[in-house]
Short mmCIF file of C-alpha atoms in Angstrom, two decimals:
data_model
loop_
_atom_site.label_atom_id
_atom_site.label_comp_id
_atom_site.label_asym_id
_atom_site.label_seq_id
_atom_site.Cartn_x
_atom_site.Cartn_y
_atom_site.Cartn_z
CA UNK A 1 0.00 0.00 0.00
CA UNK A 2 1.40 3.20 -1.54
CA UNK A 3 0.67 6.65 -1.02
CA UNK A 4 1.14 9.12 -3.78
CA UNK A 5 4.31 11.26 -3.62
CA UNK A 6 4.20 13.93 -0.90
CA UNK A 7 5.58 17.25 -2.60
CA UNK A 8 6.55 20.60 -0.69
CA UNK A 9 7.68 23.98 -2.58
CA UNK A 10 10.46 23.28 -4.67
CA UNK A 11 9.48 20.24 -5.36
CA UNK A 12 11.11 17.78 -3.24
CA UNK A 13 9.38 14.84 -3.25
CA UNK A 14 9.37 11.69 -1.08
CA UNK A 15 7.12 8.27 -1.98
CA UNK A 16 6.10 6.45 1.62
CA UNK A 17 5.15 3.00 1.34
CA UNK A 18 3.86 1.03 4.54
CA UNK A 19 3.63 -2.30 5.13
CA UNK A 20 1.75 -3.88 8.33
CA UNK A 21 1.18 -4.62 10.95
CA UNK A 22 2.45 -8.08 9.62
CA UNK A 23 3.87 -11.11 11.18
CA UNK A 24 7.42 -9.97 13.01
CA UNK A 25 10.63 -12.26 13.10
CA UNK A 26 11.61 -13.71 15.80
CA UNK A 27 14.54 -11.09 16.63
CA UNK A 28 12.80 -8.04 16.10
CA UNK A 29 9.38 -8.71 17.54
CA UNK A 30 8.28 -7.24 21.00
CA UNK A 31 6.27 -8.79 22.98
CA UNK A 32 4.19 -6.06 24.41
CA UNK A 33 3.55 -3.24 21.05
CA UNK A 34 4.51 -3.48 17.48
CA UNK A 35 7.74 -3.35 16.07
CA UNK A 36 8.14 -0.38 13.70
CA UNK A 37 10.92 -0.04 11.29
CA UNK A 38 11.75 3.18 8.63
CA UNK A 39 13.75 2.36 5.79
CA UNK A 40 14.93 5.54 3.76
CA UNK A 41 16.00 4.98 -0.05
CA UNK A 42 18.53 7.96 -1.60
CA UNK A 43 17.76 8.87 -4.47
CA UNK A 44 21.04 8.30 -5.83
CA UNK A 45 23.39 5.36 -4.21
CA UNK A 46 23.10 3.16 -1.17
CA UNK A 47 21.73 4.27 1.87
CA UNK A 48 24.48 5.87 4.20
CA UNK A 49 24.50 6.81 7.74
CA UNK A 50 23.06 10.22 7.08
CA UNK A 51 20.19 7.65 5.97
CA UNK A 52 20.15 5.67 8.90
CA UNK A 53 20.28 8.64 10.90
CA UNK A 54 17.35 10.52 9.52
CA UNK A 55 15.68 6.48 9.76
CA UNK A 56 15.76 6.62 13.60
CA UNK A 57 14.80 10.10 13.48
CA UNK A 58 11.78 8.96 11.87
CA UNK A 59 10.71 5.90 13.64
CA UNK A 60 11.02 7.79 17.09
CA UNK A 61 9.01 10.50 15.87
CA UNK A 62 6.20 7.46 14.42
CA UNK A 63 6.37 5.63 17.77
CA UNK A 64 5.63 8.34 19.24
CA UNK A 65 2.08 8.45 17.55
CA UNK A 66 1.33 5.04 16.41
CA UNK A 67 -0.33 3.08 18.89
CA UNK A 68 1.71 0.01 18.71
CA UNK A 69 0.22 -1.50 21.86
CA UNK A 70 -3.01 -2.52 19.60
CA UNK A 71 -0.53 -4.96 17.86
CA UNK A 72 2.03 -7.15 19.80
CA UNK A 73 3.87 -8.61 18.08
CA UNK A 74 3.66 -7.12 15.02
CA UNK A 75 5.80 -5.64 12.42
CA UNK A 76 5.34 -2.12 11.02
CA UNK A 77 7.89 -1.20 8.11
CA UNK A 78 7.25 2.09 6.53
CA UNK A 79 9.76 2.90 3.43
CA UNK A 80 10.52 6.21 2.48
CA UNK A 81 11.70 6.33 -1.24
CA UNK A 82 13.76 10.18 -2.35
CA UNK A 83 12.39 10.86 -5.44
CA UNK A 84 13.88 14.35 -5.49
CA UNK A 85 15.61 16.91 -3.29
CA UNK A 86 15.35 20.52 -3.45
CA UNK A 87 15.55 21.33 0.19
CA UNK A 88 13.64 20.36 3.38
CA UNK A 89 13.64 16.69 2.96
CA UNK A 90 13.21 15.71 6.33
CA UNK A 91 10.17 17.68 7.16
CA UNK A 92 8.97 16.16 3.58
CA UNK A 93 9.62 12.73 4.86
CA UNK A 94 7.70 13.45 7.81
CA UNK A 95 4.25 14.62 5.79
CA UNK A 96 5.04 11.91 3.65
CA UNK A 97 5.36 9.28 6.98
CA UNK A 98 2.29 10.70 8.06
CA UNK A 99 0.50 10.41 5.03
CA UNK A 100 1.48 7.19 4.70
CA UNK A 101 0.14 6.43 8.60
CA UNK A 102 -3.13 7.44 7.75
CA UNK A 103 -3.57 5.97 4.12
CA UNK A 104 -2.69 2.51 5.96
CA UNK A 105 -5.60 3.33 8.41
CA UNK A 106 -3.01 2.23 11.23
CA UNK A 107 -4.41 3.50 15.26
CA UNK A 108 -2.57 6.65 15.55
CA UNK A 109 -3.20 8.96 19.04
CA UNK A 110 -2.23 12.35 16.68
CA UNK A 111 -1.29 13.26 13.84
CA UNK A 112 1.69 14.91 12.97
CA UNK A 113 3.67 17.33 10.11
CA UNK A 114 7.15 18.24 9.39
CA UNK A 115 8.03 22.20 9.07
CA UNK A 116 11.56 23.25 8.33
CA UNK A 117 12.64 26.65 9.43
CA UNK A 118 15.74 28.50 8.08
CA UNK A 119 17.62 31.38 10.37
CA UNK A 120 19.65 34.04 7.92
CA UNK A 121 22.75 35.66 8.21
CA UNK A 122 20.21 38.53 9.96
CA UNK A 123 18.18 36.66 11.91
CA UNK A 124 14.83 36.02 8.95
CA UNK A 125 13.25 32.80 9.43
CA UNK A 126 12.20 31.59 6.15
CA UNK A 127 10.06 28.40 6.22
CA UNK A 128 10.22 25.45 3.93
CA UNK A 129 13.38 26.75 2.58
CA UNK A 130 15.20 25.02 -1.05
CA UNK A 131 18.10 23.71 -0.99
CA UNK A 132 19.37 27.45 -1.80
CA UNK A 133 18.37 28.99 1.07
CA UNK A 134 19.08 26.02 3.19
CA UNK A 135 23.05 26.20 2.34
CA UNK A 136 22.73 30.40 2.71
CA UNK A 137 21.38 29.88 6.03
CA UNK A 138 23.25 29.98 9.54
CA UNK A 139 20.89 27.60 11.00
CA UNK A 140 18.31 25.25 9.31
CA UNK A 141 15.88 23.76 12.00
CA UNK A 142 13.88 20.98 11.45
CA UNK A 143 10.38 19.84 13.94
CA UNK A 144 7.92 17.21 13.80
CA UNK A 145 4.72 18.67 15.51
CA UNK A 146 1.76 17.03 16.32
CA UNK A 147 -1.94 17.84 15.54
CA UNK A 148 -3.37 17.56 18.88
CA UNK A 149 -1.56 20.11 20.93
CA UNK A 150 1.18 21.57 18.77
CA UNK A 151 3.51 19.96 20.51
CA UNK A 152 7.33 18.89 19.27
CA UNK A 153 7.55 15.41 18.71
CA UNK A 154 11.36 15.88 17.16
CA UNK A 155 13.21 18.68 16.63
CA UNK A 156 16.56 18.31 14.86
CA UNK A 157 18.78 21.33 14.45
CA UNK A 158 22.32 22.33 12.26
CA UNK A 159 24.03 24.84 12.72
CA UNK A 160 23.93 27.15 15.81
CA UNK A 161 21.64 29.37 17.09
CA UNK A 162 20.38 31.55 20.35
CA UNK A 163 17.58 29.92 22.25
CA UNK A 164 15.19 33.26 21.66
CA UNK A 165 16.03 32.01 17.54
CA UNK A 166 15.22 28.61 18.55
CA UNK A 167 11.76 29.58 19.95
CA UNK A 168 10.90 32.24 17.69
CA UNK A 169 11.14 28.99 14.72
CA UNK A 170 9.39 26.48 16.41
CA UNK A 171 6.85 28.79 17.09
CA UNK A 172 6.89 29.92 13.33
CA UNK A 173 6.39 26.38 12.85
CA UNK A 174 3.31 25.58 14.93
CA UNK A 175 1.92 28.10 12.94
CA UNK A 176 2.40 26.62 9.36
CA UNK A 177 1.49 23.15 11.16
CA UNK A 178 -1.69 24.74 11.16
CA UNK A 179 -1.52 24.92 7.55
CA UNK A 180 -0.53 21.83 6.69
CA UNK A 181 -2.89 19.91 8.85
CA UNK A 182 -5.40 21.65 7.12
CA UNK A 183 -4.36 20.22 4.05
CA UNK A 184 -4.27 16.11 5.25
CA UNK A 185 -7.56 16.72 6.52
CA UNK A 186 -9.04 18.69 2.60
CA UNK A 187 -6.88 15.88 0.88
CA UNK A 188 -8.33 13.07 3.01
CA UNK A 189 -12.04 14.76 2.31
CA UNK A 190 -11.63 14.65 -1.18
CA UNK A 191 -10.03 11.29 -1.08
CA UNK A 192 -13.02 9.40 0.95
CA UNK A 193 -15.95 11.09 -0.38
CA UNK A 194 -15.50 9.61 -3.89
CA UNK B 1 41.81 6.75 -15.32
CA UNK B 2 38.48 6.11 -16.45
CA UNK B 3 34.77 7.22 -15.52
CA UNK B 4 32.89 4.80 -13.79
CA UNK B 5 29.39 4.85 -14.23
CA UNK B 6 26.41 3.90 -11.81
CA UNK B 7 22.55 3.58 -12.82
CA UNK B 8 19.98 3.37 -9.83
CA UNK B 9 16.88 2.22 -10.95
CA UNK B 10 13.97 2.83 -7.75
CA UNK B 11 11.14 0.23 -8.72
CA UNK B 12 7.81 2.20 -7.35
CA UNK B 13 5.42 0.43 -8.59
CA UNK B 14 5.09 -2.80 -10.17
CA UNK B 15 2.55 -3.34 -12.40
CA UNK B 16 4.20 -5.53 -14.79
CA UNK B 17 6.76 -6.22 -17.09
CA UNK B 18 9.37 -4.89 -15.04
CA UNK B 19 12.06 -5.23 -17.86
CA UNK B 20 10.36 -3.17 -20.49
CA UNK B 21 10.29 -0.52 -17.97
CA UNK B 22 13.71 -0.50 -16.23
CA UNK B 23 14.77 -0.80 -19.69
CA UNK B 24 13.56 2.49 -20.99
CA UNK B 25 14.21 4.09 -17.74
CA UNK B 26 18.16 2.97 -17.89
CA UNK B 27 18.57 4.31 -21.24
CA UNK B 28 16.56 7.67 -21.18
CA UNK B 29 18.73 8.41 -17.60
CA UNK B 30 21.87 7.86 -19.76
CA UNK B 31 20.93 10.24 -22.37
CA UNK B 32 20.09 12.55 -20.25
CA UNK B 33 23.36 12.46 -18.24
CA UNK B 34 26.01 14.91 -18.58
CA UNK B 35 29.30 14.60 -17.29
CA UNK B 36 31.87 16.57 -16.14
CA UNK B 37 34.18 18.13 -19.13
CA UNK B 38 37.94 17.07 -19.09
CA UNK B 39 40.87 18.00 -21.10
CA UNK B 40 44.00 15.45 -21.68
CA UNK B 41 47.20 17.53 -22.47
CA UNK B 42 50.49 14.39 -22.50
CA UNK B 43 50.41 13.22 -19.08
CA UNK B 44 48.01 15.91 -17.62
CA UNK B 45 44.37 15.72 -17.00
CA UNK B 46 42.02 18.54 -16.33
CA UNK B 47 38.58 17.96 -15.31
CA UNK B 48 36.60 21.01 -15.10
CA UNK B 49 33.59 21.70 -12.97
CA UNK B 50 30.10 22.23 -14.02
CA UNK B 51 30.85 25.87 -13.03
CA UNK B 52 33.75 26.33 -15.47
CA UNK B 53 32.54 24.06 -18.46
CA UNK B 54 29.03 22.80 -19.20
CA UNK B 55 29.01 19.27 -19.22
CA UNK B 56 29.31 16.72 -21.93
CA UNK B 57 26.52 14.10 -22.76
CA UNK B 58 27.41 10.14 -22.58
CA UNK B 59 27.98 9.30 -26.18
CA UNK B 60 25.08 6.79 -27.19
CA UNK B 61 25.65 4.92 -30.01
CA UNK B 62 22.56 3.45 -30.10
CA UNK B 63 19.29 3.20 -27.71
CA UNK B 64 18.49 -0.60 -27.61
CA UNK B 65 14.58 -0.56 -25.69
CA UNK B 66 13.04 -4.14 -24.41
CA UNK B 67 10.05 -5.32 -25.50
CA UNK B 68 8.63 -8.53 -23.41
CA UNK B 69 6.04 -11.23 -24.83
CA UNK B 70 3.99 -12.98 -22.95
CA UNK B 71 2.70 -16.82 -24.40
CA UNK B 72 0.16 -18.70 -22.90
CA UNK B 73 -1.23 -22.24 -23.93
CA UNK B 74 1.30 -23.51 -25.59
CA UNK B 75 2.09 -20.61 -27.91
CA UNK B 76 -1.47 -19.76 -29.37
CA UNK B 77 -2.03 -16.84 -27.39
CA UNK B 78 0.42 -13.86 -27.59
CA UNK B 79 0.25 -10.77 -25.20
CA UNK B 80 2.39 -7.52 -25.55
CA UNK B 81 3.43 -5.73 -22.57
CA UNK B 82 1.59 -8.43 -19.99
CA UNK B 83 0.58 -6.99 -16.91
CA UNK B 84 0.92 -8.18 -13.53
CA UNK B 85 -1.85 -10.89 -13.90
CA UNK B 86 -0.94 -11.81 -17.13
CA UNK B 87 2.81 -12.59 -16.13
CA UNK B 88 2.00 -14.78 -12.98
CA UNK B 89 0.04 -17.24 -14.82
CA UNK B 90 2.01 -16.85 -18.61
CA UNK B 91 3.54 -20.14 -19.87
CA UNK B 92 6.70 -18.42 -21.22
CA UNK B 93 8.13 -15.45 -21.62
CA UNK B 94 9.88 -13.81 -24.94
CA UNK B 95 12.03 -11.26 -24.21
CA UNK B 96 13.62 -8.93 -27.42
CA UNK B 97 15.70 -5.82 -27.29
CA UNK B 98 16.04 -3.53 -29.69
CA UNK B 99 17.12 -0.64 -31.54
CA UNK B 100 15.05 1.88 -33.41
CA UNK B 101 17.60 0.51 -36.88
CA UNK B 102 15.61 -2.84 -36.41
CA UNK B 103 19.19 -4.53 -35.17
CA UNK B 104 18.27 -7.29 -32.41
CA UNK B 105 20.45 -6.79 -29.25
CA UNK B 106 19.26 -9.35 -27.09
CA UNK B 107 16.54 -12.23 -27.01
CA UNK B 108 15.66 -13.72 -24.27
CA UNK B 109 13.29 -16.60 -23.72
CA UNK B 110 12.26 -18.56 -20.59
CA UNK B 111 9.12 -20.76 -19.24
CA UNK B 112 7.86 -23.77 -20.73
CA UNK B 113 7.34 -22.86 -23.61
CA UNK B 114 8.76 -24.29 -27.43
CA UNK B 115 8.64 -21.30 -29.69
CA UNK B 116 8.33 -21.89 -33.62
CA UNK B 117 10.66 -19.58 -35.77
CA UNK B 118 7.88 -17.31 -37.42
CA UNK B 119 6.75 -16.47 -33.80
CA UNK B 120 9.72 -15.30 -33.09
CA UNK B 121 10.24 -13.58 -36.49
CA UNK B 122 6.43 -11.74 -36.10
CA UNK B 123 7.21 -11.30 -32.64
CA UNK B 124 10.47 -9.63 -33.39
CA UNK B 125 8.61 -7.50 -36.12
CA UNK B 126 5.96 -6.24 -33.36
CA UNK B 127 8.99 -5.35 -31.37
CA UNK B 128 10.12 -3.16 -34.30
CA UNK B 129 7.35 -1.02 -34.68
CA UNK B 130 7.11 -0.78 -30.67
CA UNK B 131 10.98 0.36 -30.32
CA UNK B 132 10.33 3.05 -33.24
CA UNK B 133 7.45 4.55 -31.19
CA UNK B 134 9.23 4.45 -27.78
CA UNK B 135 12.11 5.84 -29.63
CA UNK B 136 10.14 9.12 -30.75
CA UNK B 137 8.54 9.22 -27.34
CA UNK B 138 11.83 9.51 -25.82
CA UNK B 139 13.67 11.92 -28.30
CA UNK B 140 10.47 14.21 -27.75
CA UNK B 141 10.89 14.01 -23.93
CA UNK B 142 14.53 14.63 -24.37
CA UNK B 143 13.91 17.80 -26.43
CA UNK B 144 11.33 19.55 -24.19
CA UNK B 145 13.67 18.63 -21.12
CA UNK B 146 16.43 20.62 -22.73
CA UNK B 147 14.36 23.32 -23.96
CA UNK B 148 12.36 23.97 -20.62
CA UNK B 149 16.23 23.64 -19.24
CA UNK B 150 17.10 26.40 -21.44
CA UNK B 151 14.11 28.61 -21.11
CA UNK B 152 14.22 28.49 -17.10
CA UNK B 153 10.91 26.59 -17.23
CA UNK B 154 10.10 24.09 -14.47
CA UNK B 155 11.77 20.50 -14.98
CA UNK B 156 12.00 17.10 -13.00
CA UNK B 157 9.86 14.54 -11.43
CA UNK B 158 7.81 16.80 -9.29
CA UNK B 159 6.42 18.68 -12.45
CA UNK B 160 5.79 15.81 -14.46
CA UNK B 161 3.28 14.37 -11.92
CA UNK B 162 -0.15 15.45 -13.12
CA UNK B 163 -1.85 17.85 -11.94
CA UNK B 164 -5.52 17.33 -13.04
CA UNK B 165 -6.02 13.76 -11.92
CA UNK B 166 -8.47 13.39 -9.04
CA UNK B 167 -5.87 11.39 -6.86
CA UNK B 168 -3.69 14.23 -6.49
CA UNK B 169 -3.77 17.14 -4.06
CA UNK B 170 -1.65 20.21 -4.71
CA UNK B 171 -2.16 23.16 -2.44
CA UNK B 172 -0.01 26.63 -3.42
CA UNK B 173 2.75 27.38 -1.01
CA UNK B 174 0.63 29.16 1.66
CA UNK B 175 1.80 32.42 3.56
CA UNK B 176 2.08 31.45 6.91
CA UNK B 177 1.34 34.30 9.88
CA UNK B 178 4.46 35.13 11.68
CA UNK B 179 3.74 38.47 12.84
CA UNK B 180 3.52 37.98 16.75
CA UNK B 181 6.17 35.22 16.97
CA UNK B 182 8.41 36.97 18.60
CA UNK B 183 6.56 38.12 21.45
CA UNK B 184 4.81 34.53 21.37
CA UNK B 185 8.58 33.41 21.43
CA UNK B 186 9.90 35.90 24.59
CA UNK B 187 6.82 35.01 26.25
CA UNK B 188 7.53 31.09 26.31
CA UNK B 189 10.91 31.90 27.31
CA UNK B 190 10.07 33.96 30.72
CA UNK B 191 7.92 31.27 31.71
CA UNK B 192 10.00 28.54 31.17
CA UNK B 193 12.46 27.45 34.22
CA UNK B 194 15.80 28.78 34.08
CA UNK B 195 18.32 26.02 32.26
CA UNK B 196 20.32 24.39 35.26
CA UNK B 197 23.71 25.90 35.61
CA UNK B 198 26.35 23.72 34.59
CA UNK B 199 29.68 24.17 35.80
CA UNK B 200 32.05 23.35 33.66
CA UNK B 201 34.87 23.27 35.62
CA UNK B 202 37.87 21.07 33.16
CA UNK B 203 39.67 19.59 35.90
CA UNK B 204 43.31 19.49 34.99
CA UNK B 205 45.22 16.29 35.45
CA UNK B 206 48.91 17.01 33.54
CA UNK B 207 49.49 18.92 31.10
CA UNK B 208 47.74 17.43 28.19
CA UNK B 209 45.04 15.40 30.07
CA UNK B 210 41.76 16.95 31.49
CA UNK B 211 38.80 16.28 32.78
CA UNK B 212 35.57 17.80 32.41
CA UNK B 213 33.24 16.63 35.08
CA UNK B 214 32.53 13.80 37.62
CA UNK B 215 31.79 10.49 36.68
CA UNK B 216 28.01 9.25 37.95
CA UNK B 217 27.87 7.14 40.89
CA UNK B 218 27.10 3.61 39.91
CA UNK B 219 23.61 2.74 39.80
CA UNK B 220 23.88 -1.19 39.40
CA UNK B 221 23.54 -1.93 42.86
CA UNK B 222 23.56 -0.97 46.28
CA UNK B 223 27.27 -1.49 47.77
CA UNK B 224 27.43 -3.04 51.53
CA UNK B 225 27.91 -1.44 54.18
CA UNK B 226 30.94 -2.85 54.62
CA UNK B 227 32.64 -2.40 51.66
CA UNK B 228 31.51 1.44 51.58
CA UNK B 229 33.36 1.82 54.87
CA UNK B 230 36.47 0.00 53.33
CA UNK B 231 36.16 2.08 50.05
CA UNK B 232 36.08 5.05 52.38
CA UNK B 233 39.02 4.41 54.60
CA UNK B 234 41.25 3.35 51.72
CA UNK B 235 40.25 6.82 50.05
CA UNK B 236 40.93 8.51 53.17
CA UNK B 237 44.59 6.76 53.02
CA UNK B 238 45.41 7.45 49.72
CA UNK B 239 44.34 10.98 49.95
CA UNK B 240 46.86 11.84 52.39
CA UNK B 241 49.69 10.37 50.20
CA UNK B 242 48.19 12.36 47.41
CA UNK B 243 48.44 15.53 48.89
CA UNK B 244 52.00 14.67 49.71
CA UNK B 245 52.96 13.74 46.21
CA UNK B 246 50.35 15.42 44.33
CA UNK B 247 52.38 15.76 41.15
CA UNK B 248 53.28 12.63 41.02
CA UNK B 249 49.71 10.44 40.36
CA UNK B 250 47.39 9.40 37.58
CA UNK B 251 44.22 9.70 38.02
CA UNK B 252 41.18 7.36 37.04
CA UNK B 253 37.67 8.35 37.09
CA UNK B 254 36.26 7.84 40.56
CA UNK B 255 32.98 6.38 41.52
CA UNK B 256 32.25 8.85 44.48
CA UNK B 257 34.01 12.42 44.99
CA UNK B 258 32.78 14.65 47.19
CA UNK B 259 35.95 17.49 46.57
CA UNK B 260 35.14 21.00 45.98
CA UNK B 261 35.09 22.74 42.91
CA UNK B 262 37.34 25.10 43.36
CA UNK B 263 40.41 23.73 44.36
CA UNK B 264 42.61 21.58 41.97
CA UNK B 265 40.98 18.42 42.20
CA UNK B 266 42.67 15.00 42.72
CA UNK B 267 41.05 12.34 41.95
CA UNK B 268 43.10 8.99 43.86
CA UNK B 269 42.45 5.45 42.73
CA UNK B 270 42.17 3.69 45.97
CA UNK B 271 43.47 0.84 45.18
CA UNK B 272 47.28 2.00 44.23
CA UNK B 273 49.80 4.12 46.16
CA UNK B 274 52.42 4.56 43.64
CA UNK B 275 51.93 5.19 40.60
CA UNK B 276 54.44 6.66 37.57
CA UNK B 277 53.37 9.37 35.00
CA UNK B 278 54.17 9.20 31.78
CA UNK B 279 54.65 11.44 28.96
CA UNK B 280 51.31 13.20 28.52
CA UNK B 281 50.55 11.79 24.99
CA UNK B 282 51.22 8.49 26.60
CA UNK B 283 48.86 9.23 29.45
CA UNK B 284 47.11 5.41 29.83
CA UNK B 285 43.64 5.85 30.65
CA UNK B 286 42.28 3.79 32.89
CA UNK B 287 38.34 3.13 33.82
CA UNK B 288 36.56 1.11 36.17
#
């Protein structure tokens, strides 16, 4: 079960495929919630560590919401396939994750979006930033918020910044989280009401 | 020194026929490739950047294009282009490649299948006329690549996704409200507790070795009484030789230290009185 590619401005797009809950071997089942495991395909190459970094990035941030104690023993895989880059992948992955959550009809407590945030040389927060204005930027700030209370599920930063900074861009970003879970809930609409 | 050449091909759907596919994907990718531009002068090689030098295309001799057959009872039915029902229960499989000058690269055949030799001439034949229209399609996508490349129009996988098809969503990038986020921002701030102090105190060893911080008591278990007392007194020993010799010690990282701050710590191993130092780079560390 696919979903369609998740785009954000400047087209980067991710394709999120997720598979489960199926039968678990015998090494990476739990006994007590379902084991859930991110795979994240380049687009060009193997998968490196930044991969397998952004993977546990990912599953922590989908643990957090899925309700895995529904399904012991259990495996959930969810594979993230690159199809292009051109700046905030991660929060793209995210939307696409979450997309992919909710297309599988899998028993999730919230929802929850990516936003990326990027701090100028002067202190502008651009959000959603390409790949441009990502490499311009002193700081590029990534969060995973959730739909319920606008809390951060995962914030990921690079580069360095002042805490005010820090809070004036995840604020920034509860706001477009707004936005964007406007959008999964128009796109759902549209989607079930064929 | 040669270019090396790699081809990922991402599968992300499969709805068939695979090999046709992969095939056109492969050499459309190649086509569209450019390297970087290099310049061989005797023994020297230059290789410019895309910066200095646009870069050169692959040079394609030909574009040899896969076109899969499908046979089912026994040869009397023929399918082009099965799908993914039609290949799990096909009898055999006919597999031709190639070019749009009608030259066969490959043929391929597998199942259970006996072919007859016009089948596989009229199958080859069908395969013709297939690779000269998947030719033109290609040439044409090639062309409007380059000229929307050229033009400064839109190009890439996100734009060729269409737009008008009921299964896909496309919202405009939105404006997002970010006029009171600063005060929003200060305000989270006040509330929030003061960050702990940390002291960071680097607690110098030698010359070359420090320390920055205590280590945690161990949490594994509750020592005995007993052995607490002993651990104590043998500290309390030690100590007093350290301050005697304090140049003269390593250190290893302690369990429990109640020292100051302030004051050059020493940290004593209870367990050894005399101990050498070594050259700083040499310094062996030592854990528990």
């Amino acid at each position: 079960p696919v979903t369609p590619p998740w785009l954000s401005p400047g087209d980067t797009s991710v394709l999120a495929g997720l598979y489960g809950p199926a039968e678990a071997k015998l090494s990476k089942e739990l006994p007590d919630r379902a084991a859930l495991e991110v795979l994240l395909r380049p687009k060009v190459g193997l998968p490196g560590v930044l991969e397998r970094s952004r993977e546990q990035q990912l599953r922590q941030t989908c643990e957090a919401v899925v309700l895995g104690v529904l399904h012991p023993r259990t495996a959930i895989t969810l594979v993230l396939q690159v199809l292009s880059d051109a700046g905030s992948l991660l929060s793209c992955c995210l939307n696409a994750a979450c997309m992919g959550l909710l297309d599988a009809g899998l028993p999730l407590c919230s929802l929850f979006c990516g936003v990326t945030c990027a701090l100028g040389p002067d202190g502008a927060i651009t959000l959603d930033p390409t790949a441009r204005q990502e490499q311009e930027a002193r700081a590029v700030l990534t969060f995973a918020i959730d739909s319920s209370e606008r809390k951060v599920l995962m914030s990921t930063t690079k580069g360095s910044c002042s805490v005010e900074e820090m809070q004036q861009c995840l604020a920034a970003a509860q706001r477009a989280a707004d936005t964007i879970f406007q959008f999964y809930r128009d796109s759902l609409q549209r989607r079930y009401s064929k | 020194q040669v270019w090396q050449i790699r081809l990922d091909m991402h599968l992300l759907n499969h709805d068939g026929n695979i090999t046709d596919a992969a095939s056109i994907a492969g050499i459309v990718a190649l086509c569209h490739f450019r390297r970087p531009d290099v310049s061989v002068q005797g023994q020297e090689v230059t290789v410019y950047t895309p910066e200095e030098r646009d870069p050169v295309p692959l040079s394609i001799h030909h574009m040899p294009i896969c076109v899969s057959f499908a046979f089912f009872h026994q040869g009397t039915y023929l399918l082009v282009d099965p799908s993914e029902r039609e290949e799990r229960v096909m009898d055999g499989l006919l597999v031709i490649a190639m070019n749009k000058h009608r030259e066969i690269c490959t043929i391929q055949s597998s199942g259970v299948v006996m072919l007859v030799q016009d089948q596989i001439l009229r199958c080859s034949k069908i395969a013709a006329v297939k690779v000269a229209e998947i030719t033109e399609l290609i040439q044409k996508a090639l062309e409007n690549d380059h000229k929307a490349r050229k033009e400064g129009g839109k190009f890439g996988f996100a734009e060729s996704i269409p737009n008008q098809k009921i299964t896909t969503f496309k919202m405009e990038s939105a404006a997002v409200d970010t006029n009171n986020v600063e005060e929003q921002a200060g305000e989270i701030i006040a509330k929030a507790d003061p960050p702990s102090e940390i002291f960071v105190n680097p607690i110098l060893h030698t010359p070359g070795t420090a320390q920055i911080g205590e280590g945690i008591e161990n949490s594994w278990g509750d020592l005995e009484e007993s052995e607490k007392e002993e651990a104590a007194e043998e500290e309390g020993e030690s100590k007093a030789a350290a301050f005697a010799c304090q140049k003269s010690e390593t250190e290893d990282t302690s369990m429990m230290s109640k020292t100051k701050k302030d004051e050059p710590i020493v940290l004593s191993d209870s367990e050894e009185e005399e101990v050498v130092i070594l050259e700083p780079q040499e310094l062996p560390r030592r854990t528990r």
